Coordinates of C-alpha atoms in Angstrom, one line a residue:
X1 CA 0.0 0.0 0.0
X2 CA 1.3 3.7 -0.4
X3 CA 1.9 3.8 3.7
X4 CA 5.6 3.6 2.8
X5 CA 5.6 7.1 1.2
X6 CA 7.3 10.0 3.2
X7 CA 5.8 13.1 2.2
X8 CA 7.0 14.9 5.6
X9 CA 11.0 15.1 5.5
X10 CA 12.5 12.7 7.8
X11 CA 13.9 13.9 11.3
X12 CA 17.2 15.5 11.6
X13 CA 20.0 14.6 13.8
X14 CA 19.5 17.0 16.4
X15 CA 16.0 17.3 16.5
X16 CA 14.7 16.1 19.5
X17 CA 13.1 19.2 20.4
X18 CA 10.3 18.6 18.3
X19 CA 9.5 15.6 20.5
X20 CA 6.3 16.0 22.6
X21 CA 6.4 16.5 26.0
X22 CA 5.5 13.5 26.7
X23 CA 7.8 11.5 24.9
X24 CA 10.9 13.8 26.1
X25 CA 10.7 12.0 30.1
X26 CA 12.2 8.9 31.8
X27 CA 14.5 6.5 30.4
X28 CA 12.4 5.7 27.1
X29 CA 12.8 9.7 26.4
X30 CA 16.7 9.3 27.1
X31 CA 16.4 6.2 24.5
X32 CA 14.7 8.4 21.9
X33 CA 16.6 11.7 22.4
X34 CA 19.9 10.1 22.4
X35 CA 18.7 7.5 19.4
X36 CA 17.3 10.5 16.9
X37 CA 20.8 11.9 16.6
X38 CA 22.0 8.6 14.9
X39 CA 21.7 8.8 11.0
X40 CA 19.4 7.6 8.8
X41 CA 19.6 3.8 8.5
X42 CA 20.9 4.0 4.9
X43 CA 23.7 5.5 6.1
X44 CA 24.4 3.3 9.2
X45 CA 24.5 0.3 6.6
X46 CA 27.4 2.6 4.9
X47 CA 29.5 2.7 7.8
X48 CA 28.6 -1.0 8.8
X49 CA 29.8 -1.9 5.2
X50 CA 33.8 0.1 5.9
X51 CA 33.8 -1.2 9.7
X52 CA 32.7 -5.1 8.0
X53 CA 35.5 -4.6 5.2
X54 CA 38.1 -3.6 8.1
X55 CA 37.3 -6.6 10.3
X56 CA 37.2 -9.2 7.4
X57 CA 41.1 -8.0 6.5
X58 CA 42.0 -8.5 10.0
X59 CA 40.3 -12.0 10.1
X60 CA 41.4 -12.9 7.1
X61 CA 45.0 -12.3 8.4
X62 CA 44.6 -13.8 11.6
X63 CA 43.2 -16.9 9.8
X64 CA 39.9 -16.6 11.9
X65 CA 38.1 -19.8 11.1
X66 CA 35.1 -22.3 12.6
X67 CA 34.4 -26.3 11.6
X68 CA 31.5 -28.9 12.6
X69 CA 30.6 -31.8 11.5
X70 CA 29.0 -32.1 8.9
X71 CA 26.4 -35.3 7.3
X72 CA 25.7 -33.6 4.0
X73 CA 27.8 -34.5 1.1
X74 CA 28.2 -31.0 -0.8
X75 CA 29.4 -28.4 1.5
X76 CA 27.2 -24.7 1.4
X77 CA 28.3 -21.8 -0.2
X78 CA 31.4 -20.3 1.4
X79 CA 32.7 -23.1 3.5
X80 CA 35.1 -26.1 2.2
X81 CA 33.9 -30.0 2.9
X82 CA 36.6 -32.1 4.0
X83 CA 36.1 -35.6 5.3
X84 CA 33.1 -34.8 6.9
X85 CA 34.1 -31.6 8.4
X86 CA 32.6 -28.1 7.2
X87 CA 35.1 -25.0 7.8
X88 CA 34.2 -21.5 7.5
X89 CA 37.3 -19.8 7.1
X90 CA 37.5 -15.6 7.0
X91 CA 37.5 -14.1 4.0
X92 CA 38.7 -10.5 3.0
X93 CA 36.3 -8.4 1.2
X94 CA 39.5 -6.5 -0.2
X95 CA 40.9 -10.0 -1.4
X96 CA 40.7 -10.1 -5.3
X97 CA 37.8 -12.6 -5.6
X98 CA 35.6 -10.5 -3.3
X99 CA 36.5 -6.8 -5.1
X100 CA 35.6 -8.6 -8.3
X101 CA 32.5 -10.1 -7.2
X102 CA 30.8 -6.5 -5.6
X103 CA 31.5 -4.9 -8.6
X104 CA 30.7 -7.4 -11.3
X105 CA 27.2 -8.9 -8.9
X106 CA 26.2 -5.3 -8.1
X107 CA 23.0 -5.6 -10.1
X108 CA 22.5 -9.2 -8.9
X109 CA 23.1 -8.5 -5.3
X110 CA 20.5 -5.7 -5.4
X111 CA 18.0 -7.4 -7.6
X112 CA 18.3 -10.6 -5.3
X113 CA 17.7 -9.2 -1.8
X114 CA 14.8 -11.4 -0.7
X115 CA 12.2 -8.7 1.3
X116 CA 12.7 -6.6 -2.2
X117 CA 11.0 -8.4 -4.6
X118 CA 8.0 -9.2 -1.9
X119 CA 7.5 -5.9 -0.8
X120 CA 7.5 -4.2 -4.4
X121 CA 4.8 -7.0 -5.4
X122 CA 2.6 -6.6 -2.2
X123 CA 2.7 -2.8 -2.9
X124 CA 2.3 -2.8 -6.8
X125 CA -1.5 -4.5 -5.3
X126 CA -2.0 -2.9 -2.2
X127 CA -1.8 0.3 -3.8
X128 CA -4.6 -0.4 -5.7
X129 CA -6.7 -1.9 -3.2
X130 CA -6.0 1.9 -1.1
X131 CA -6.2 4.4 -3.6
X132 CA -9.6 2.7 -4.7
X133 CA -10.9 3.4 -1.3
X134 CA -11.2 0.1 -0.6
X135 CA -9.7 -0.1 2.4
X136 CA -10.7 2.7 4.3
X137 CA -14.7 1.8 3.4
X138 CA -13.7 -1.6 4.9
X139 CA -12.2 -0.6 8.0
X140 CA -14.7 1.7 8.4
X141 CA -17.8 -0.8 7.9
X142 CA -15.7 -3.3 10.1
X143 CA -15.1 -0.9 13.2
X144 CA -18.3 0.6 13.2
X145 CA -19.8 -1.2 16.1
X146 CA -16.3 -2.5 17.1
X147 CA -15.2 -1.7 21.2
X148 CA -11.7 0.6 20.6
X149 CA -11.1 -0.8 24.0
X150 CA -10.5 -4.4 22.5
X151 CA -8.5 -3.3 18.8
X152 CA -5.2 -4.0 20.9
X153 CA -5.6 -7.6 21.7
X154 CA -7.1 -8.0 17.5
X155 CA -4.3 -6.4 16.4
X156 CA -2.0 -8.8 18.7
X157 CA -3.3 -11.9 17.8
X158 CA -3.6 -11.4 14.3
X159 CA -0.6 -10.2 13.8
X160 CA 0.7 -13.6 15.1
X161 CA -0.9 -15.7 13.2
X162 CA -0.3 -13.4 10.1
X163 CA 3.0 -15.5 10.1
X164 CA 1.5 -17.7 7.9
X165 CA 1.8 -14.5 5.0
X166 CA 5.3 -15.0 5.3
X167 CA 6.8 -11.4 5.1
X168 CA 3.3 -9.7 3.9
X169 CA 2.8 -8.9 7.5
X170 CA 4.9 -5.9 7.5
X171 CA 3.7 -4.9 4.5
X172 CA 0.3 -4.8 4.3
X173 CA -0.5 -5.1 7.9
X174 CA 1.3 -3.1 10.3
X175 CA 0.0 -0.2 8.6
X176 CA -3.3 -0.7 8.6
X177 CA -3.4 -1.6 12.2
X178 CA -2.2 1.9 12.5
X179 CA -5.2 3.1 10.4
X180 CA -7.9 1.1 12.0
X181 CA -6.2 2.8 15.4
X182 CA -6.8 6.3 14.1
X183 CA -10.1 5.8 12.5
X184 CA -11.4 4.6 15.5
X185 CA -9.8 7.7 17.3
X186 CA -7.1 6.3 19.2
X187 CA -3.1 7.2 18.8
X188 CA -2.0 5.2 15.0
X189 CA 1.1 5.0 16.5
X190 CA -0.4 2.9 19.1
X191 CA -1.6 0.9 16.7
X192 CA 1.8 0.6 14.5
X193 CA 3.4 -0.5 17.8
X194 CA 1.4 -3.0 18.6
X195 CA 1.5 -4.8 15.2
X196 CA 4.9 -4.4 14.7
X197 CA 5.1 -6.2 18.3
X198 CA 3.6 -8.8 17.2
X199 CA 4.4 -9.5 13.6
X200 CA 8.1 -9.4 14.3
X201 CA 8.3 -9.3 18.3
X202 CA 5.8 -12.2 18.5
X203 CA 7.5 -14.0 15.5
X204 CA 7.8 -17.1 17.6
X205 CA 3.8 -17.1 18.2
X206 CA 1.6 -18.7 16.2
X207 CA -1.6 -20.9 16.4
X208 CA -1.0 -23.4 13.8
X209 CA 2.5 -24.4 12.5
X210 CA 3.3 -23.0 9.1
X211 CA 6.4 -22.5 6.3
X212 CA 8.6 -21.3 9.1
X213 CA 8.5 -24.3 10.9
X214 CA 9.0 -26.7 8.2
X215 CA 12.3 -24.4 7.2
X216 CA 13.8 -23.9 11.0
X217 CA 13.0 -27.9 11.5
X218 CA 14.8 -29.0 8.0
X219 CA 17.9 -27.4 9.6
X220 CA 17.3 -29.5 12.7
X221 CA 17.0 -32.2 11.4
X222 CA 20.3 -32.4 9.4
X223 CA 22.0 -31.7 12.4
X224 CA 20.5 -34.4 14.6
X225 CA 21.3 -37.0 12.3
X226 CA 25.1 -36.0 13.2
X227 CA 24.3 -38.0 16.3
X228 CA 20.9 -40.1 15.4
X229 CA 21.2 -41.0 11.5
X230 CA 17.6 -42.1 11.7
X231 CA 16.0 -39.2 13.6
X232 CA 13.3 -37.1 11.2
X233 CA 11.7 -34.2 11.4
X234 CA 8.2 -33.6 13.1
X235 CA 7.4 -30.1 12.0
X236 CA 4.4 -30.3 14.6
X237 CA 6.8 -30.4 17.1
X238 CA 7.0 -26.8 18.5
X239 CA 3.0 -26.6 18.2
X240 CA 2.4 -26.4 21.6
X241 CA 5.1 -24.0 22.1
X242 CA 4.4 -21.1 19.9
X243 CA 0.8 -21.7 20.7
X244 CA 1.3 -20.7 24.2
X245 CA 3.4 -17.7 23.4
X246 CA 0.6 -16.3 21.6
X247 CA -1.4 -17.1 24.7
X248 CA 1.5 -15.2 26.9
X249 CA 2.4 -12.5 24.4
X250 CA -1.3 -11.3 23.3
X251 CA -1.9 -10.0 26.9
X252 CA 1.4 -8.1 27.6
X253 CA 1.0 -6.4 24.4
X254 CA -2.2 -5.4 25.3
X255 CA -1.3 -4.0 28.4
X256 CA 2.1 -2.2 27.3
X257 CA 0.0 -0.6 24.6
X258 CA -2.8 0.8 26.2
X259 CA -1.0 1.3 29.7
X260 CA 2.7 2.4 28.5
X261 CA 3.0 3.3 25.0
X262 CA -0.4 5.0 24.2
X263 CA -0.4 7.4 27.3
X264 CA 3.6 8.3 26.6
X265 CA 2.4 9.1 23.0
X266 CA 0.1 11.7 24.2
X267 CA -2.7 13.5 22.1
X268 CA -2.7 12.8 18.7
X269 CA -2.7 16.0 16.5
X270 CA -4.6 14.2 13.4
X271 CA -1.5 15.5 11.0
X272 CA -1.2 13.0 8.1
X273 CA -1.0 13.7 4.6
X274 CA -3.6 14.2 1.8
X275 CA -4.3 10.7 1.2
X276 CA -4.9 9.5 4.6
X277 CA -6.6 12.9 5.3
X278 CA -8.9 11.7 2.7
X279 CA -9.8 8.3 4.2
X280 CA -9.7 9.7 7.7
X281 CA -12.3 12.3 7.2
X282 CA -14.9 9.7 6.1
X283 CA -17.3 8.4 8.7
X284 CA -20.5 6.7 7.1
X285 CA -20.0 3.8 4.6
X286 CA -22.0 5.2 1.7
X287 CA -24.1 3.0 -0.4
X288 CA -21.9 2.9 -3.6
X289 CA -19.1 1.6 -1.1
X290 CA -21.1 -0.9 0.3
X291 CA -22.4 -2.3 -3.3
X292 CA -18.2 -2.2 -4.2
X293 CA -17.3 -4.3 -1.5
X294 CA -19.7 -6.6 -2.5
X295 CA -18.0 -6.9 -5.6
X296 CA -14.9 -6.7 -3.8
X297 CA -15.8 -9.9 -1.9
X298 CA -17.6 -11.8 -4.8
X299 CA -14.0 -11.5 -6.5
X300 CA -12.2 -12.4 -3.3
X301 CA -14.1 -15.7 -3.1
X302 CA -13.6 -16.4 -6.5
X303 CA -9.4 -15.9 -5.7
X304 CA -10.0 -18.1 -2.7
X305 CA -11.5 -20.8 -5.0
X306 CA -9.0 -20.8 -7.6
X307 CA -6.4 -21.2 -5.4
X308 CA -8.1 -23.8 -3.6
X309 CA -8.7 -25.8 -6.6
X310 CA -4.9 -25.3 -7.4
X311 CA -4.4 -27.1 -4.3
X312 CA -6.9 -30.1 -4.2
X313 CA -8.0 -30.3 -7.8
X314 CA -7.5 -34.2 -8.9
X315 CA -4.4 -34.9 -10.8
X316 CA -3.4 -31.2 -10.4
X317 CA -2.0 -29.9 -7.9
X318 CA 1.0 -27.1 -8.6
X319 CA 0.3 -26.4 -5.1
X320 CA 1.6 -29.0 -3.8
X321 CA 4.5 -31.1 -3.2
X322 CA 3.5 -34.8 -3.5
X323 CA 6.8 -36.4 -2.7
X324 CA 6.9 -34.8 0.6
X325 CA 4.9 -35.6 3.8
X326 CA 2.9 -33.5 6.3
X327 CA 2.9 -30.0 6.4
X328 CA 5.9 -30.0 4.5
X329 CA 3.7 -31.1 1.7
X330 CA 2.2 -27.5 1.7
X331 CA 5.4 -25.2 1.2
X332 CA 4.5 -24.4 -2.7
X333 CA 0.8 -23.3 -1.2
X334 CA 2.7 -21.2 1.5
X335 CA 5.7 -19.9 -1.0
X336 CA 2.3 -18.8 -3.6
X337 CA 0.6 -16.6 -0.9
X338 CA 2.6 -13.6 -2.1
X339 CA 1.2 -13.7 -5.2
X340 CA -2.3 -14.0 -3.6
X341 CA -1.8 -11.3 -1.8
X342 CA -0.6 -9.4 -5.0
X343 CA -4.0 -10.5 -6.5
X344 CA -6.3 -10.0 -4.1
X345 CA -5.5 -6.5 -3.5
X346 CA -5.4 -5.5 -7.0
X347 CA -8.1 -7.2 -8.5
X348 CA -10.9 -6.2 -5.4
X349 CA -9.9 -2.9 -5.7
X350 CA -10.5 -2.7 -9.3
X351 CA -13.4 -4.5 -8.3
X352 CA -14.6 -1.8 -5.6
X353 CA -13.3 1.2 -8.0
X354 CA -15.7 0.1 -10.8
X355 CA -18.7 0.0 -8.3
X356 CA -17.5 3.4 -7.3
X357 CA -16.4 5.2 -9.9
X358 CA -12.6 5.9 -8.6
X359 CA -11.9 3.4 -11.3
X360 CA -13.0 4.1 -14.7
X361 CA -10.4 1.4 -16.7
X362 CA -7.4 0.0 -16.9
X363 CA -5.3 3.3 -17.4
X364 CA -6.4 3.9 -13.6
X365 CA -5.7 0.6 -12.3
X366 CA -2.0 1.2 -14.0
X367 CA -1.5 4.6 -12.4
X368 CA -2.3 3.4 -8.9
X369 CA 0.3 0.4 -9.1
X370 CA 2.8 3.2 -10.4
X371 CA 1.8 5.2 -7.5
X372 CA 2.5 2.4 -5.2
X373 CA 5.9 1.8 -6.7
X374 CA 6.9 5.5 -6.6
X375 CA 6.5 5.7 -3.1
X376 CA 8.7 2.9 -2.3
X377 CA 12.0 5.0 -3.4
X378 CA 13.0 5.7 -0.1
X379 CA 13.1 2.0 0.8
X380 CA 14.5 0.9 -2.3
X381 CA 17.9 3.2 -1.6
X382 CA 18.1 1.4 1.7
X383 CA 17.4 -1.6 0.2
X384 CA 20.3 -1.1 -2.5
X385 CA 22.9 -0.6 0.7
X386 CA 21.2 -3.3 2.8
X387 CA 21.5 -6.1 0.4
X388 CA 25.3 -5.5 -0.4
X389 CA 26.2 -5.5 3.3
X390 CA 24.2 -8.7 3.5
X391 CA 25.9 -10.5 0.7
X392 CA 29.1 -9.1 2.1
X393 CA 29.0 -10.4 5.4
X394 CA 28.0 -13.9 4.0
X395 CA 31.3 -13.5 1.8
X396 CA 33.8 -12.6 4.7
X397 CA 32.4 -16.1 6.0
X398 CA 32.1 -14.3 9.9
X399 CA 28.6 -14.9 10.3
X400 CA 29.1 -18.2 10.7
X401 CA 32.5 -18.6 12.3
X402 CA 30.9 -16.5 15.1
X403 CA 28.2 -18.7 15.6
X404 CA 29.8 -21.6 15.5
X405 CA 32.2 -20.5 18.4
X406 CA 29.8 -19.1 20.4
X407 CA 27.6 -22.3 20.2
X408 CA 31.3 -24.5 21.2
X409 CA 31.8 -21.7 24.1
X410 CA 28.2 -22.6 25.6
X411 CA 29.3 -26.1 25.4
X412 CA 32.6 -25.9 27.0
X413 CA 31.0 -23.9 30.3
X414 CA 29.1 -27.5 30.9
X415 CA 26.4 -25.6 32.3
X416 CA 22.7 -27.2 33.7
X417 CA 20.5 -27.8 30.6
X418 CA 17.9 -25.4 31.9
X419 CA 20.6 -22.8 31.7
X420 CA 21.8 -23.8 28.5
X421 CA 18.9 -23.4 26.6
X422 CA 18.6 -19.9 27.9
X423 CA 22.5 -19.2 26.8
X424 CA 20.9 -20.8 23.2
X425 CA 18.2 -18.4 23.6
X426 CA 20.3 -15.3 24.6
X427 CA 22.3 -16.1 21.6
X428 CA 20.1 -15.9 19.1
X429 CA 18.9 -12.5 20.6
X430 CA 22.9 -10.9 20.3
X431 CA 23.0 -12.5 16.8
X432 CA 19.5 -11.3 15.6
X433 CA 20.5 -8.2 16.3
X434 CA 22.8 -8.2 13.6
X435 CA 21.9 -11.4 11.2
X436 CA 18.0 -10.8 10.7
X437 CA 17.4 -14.2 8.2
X438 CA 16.3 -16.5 11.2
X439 CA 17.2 -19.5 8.9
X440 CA 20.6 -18.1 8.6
X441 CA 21.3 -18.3 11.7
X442 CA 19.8 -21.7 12.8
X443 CA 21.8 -23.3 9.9
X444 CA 25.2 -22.0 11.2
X445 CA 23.9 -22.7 14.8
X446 CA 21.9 -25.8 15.0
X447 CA 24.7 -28.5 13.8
X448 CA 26.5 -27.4 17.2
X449 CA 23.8 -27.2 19.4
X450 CA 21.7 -29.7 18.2
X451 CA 23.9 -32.7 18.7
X452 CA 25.4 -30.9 21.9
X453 CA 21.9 -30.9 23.9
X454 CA 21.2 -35.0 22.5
X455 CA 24.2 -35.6 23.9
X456 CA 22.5 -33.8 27.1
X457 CA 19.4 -35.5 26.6
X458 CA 17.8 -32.7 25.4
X459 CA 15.6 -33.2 22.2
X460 CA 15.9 -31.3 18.8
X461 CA 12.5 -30.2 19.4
X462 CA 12.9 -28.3 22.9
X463 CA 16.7 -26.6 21.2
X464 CA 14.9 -25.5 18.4
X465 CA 11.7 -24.2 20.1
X466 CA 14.1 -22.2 22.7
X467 CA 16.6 -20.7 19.3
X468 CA 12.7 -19.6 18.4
X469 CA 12.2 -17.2 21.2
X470 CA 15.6 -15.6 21.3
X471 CA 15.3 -14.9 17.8
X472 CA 12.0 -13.3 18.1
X473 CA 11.8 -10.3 19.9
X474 CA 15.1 -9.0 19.2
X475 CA 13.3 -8.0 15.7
X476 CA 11.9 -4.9 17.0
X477 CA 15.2 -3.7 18.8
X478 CA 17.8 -3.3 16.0
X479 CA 17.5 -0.7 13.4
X480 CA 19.5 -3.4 11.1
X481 CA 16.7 -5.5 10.5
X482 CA 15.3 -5.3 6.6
X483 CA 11.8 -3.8 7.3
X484 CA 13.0 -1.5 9.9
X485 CA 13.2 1.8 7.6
X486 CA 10.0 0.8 6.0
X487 CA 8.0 0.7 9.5
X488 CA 9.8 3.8 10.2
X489 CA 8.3 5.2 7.0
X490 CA 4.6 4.1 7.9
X491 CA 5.2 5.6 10.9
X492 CA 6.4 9.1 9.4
X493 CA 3.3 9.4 8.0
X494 CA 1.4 9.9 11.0
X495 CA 4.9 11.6 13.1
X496 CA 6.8 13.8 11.1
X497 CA 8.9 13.8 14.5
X498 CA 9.6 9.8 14.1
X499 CA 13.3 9.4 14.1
X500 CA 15.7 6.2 14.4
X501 CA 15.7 6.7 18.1
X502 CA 12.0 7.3 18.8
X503 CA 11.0 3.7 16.8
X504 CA 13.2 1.9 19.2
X505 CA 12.0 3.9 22.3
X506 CA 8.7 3.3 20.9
X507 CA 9.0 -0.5 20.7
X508 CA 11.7 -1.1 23.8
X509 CA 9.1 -1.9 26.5
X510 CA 7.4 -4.7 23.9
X511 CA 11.0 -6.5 23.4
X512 CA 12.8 -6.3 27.2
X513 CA 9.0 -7.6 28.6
X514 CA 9.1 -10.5 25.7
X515 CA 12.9 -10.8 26.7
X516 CA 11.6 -11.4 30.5
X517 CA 8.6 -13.6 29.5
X518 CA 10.1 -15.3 26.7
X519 CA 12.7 -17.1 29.4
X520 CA 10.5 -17.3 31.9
X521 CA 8.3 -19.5 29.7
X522 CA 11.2 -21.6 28.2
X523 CA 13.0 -22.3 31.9
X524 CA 9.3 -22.7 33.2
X525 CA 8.2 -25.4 30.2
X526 CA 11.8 -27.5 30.9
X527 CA 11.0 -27.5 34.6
X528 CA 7.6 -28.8 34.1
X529 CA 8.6 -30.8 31.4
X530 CA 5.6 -30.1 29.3
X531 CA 5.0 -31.4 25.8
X532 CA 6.1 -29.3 22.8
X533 CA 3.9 -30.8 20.4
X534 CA 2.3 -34.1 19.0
X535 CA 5.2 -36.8 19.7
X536 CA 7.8 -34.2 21.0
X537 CA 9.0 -33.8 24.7
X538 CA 11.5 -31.5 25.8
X539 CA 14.3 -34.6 26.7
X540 CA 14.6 -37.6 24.2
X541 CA 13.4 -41.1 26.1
X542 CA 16.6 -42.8 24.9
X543 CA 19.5 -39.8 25.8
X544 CA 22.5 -40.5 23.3
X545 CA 24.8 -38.9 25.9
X546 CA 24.5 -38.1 29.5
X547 CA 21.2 -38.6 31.0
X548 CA 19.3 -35.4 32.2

């Protein structure tokens, strides 16, 4: 949707005396201030990209290096196989290969960053689906006899399960949780925070398993079959788990939100530009909207259908994977629901313009997607920096060599499983803050810690389920992860104050409370020894090693 346009200029370094009054006390006013005089994040990623350069060289020199052992018999990009032994060795990105390969990929490097080519294709329909009006009748119909008291704990849980949209979450519904906020007259910021809480704070949460599971668990399995050749992958197995966090999460971000964030943010002065203006000022669904959403629905069901039938249709099925089992079985249905998203916004907003009239062809249906694409250059230019540094720290190989030794330093401290699953846990929080790809990490992590906790009598289930919640609510502390700028951007549009500094203040109370509950709930669920899902317990019932 157009939220990612800035038409207010971004805040200055310096400017923290435009904050509100209420946002300039405490601690979280000392956050803010002090984090509104770093630069934008396009230009952190330039400095990251010299400092990353400077360490690689020194690495490289010092012959900086990490193995494991390794089952699989081509080793991954970047690392050398040698009788069953992966090594990650440091690379220099001044080093010949590496000079060549940013200059020569430059295109490819940019062109290939993963959240790029989801976000420009959610927005291309989004942006058809707002400018129509679409969105703002539907809110509008939806909220009308909707309690404002109880949006917070919607916006929580949906945002969780949104999951299942991959990536789309960010982009299509963290703003409009900030909409529904303001349209039904509370703070949108509020809203923004609490979405972005869950959709990336919460990203452990969910109520059924999904993609993510089925990915995080592939990696699991490859490394329990270091120890147990025959062990396979339940990708039910954190079920339990991640359905209680959304249990656990849904009510803390209701009460940070309405008892912390909202009152800090003060008064909201209704400021937001022309478009939103437009949708805001609207109260009544009139009855040309309502016959468009009609349409808009009768279309929608229509999408639902054909991709349902792409799914279960006899002797077709591109949808899914027939040679694999289980959920698994549903990753080319899961992978396709960016291009459903795609369609659905652009074809019932055409749908809901014609009824209208905001839509009198195709011409108009063009200009809008252009419109939505326009507004993204802001993120793009980040983008462009945030891929090469990316690429680049996959290159140098450090990533991984600093995984890898942090997971063999856990092990040598021969600490009590309990707290050893925390350390796991703590972790993936340091390394989130600076590797976002959650699969990254667990496939540099998990053939250490996997194998070290069977040996423990700890299962691959419980090691995976407690990497989970470390990585999680890190998300919403580190200006380095991908769709920071662009929730920074949504959040512009409402702020013209928003800086670096006030987004992390603004979010800092979600992640340390997760931080609190989230170990709380993993020591609490070894100690009672609870199930983690159909068929898996938190220790194995045969240990390989040491028994618990």
């Amino acid at each position: 949707m157009s939220g990612a346009e800035n038409t207010v200029p971004p805040v200055e370094a310096g400017s923290a005396s435009l904050l509100p009054p209420e946002r300039q006390r405490g601690f979280l006013g000392a956050i803010e201030r002090v984090g509104n005089l770093l630069p934008d994040p396009t230009i952190i990623f330039i400095y990251l990209i010299v400092v990353l350069m400077i360490v690689s060289a020194i690495g490289a020199a010092l012959g900086w290096s990490a193995s494991l052992p390794y089952p699989g018999e081509k080793a991954p990009e970047f690392a050398t196989l040698d009788n069953g032994v992966l090594t990650y060795t440091a690379s220099s990105l001044f080093s010949e290969a590496n000079i060549s390969r940013l200059f020569t990929e430059m295109p490819k490097t940019f062109a290939g960053f993963a959240p790029l080519g989801l976000v420009l294709t959610i927005m291309m329909g989004a942006a058809v689906a707002e400018r129509s009006g679409m969105f703002s009748a539907l809110i509008r119909l939806s909220l009308r006899n909707a309690h404002k008291s109880l949006l917070t704990p919607i916006v929580a849980i949906i945002g969780m399960v949104s999951h299942h949209a991959s990536d789309a979450a960010y982009v299509v519904f963290i703003p409009l949780a900030a909409i529904i906020f303001a349209v039904a007259g509370r703070h949108p910021l509020a809203g923004l925070a609490a979405a972005f809480a869950a959709v990336s704070g919460g990203y452990a949460g969910n109520v059924m398993p999904g993609q993510i599971d089925v990915l995080l668990f592939g990696f699991t399995q490859e490394a329990a079959r270091i120890i147990d050749p025959a062990w396979t992958m339940n990708p039910l197995g954190n079920w339990y788990f991640i359905a209680a966090i959304v249990l656990l999460f849904t009510p803390v971000i209701w009460f940070i939100t309405d008892k912390v964030v909202e009152p800090r943010l003060g008064t909201w002065n209704g400021i937001v530009d022309e478009e939103l203006r437009a949708d805001l000022d609207k109260s009544e669904v009139t009855p040309d909207e309502r016959r468009g959403l009609r349409h808009a629905g009768l279309v929608a069901l229509l999408l639902v259908a054909g991709f349902a039938a792409l799914a279960l249709w006899p002797g077709y099925t591109p949808f899914i994977n027939e040679e694999a089992q289980g959920t698994a079985a549903l990753q080319p249905l899961y992978a396709s629901l960016i291009a459903f998203f795609f369609l659905l916004f652009l074809l019932t907003g055409a749908a809901f313009g014609r009824a209208t009239g905001s839509v009198k062809g195709a011409p108009d249906v063009m200009a809008m997607m252009q419109h939505g694409v326009r507004t993204m250059a802001p993120y793009l230019v980040f983008v462009f920096f945030a891929a090469h540094f990316v690429a680049m720290f996959n290159w140098s190989g450090i990533g991984p060599i600093i995984a890898i030794n942090g997971a063999e330093s856990l092990q040598a401290m021969a600490l009590p499983a309990p707290v050893l699953l925390v350390s796991v846990l703590l972790l993936s929080s340091v390394l989130d803050l600076f590797i976002g790809s959650a699969s990254a990490k667990w496939s540099a992590l998990s053939p250490v810690v996997v194998p070290m906790f069977m040996l423990l009598g700890i299962s691959p289930e419980m090691t995976t389920a407690a990497y989970r919640m470390g990585d999680s609510y890190t998300n919403i502390m580190t200006p380095l992860m991908s769709y920071f700028p662009l929730i920074l951007a949504f959040s512009q549009r409402w702020d013209r104050t928003m800086g670096v500094g006030s987004l992390l203040a603004l979010m800092l109370p979600y992640a340390l409370t997760f931080m609190v509950v989230g170990i709380a709930m993993t020591v609490g669920w070894v100690a009672l020894d609870l199930p983690l899902g159909p068929g898996a317990q938190v220790y194995l019932e045969t240990p390989v090693g040491a028994a618990r």
